[in-house]
Structure formats: C-alpha cells, structure tokens
Amino acid sequence: MTSFYEKVYYVVRRIPAGKVTSYGRIAEMLSAPRAARAVGYALNALGDKKGDPA
C-alpha cells in the first residue's frame, strides 16, 4: 500500500458516519486537487474488506 493510499484512508476515516463527500473533495483535503481519480483507485483497492474506512 502506498503512502498516498494511506493518506486517503486517513481522510476518509475522518468523514462522519452518514455524511457524503466526493473524490474531488478528498483530493483537495490531501492538497492534491487533481487527484480525484487516484482517490477512487485507492478506495477501489480496498475491495470488500472488513474494516474499510467507508
């Protein structure tokens, strides 16, 4: 797992239950506003594992 993915998971875990945000907003929170697609890839890499942040 790359450090970028770890940063994505950290940010996603901080989103309160029941709240929604976009991949683009998560990318902005990571100071990488053009990385929305990479955020999607990071979340897809989790698959259906237990303990996922979403």
Short mmCIF file of C-alpha atoms in Angstrom, two decimals:
data_model
loop_
_atom_site.label_atom_id
_atom_site.label_comp_id
_atom_site.label_asym_id
_atom_site.label_seq_id
_atom_site.Cartn_x
_atom_site.Cartn_y
_atom_site.Cartn_z
CA MET A 1 0.00 0.00 0.00
CA THR A 2 1.39 3.40 -0.93
CA SER A 3 1.60 6.36 1.38
CA PHE A 4 -0.91 8.19 -0.84
CA TYR A 5 -3.42 5.40 -0.26
CA GLU A 6 -2.77 5.58 3.48
CA LYS A 7 -3.44 9.33 3.41
CA VAL A 8 -6.69 8.73 1.53
CA TYR A 9 -7.81 6.15 4.10
CA TYR A 10 -6.94 8.52 6.95
CA VAL A 11 -9.05 11.32 5.45
CA VAL A 12 -11.97 9.00 4.66
CA ARG A 13 -12.00 7.64 8.21
CA ARG A 14 -12.48 11.19 9.48
CA ILE A 15 -15.72 11.67 7.50
CA PRO A 16 -18.59 11.32 9.98
CA ALA A 17 -20.99 8.42 9.52
CA GLY A 18 -23.93 9.45 7.36
CA LYS A 19 -22.01 12.26 5.65
CA VAL A 20 -21.06 12.20 1.99
CA THR A 21 -18.17 13.73 0.09
CA SER A 22 -16.71 13.45 -3.39
CA TYR A 23 -13.41 12.01 -4.54
CA GLY A 24 -12.52 15.52 -5.67
CA ARG A 25 -13.11 16.95 -2.20
CA ILE A 26 -10.99 14.21 -0.63
CA ALA A 27 -8.23 15.02 -3.13
CA GLU A 28 -8.46 18.70 -2.15
CA MET A 29 -8.14 17.74 1.52
CA LEU A 30 -4.90 15.98 0.58
CA SER A 31 -3.61 19.11 -1.19
CA ALA A 32 -3.81 17.22 -4.48
CA PRO A 33 -6.86 18.77 -6.19
CA ARG A 34 -6.23 16.96 -9.48
CA ALA A 35 -6.01 13.51 -7.88
CA ALA A 36 -9.71 12.64 -7.67
CA ARG A 37 -9.23 9.60 -9.90
CA ALA A 38 -6.34 8.38 -7.74
CA VAL A 39 -8.62 8.67 -4.69
CA GLY A 40 -11.12 6.44 -6.47
CA TYR A 41 -8.40 3.90 -7.26
CA ALA A 42 -7.27 3.93 -3.61
CA LEU A 43 -10.78 3.24 -2.36
CA ASN A 44 -11.34 0.58 -5.00
CA ALA A 45 -8.16 -1.17 -3.85
CA LEU A 46 -9.89 -1.94 -0.56
CA GLY A 47 -12.38 -4.23 -2.25
CA ASP A 48 -14.95 -5.56 0.21
CA LYS A 49 -12.54 -5.96 3.12
CA LYS A 50 -13.82 -5.63 6.65
CA GLY A 51 -12.69 -2.51 8.46
CA ASP A 52 -12.67 -0.35 5.37
CA PRO A 53 -12.97 3.35 6.08
CA ALA A 54 -16.11 3.93 4.07
#
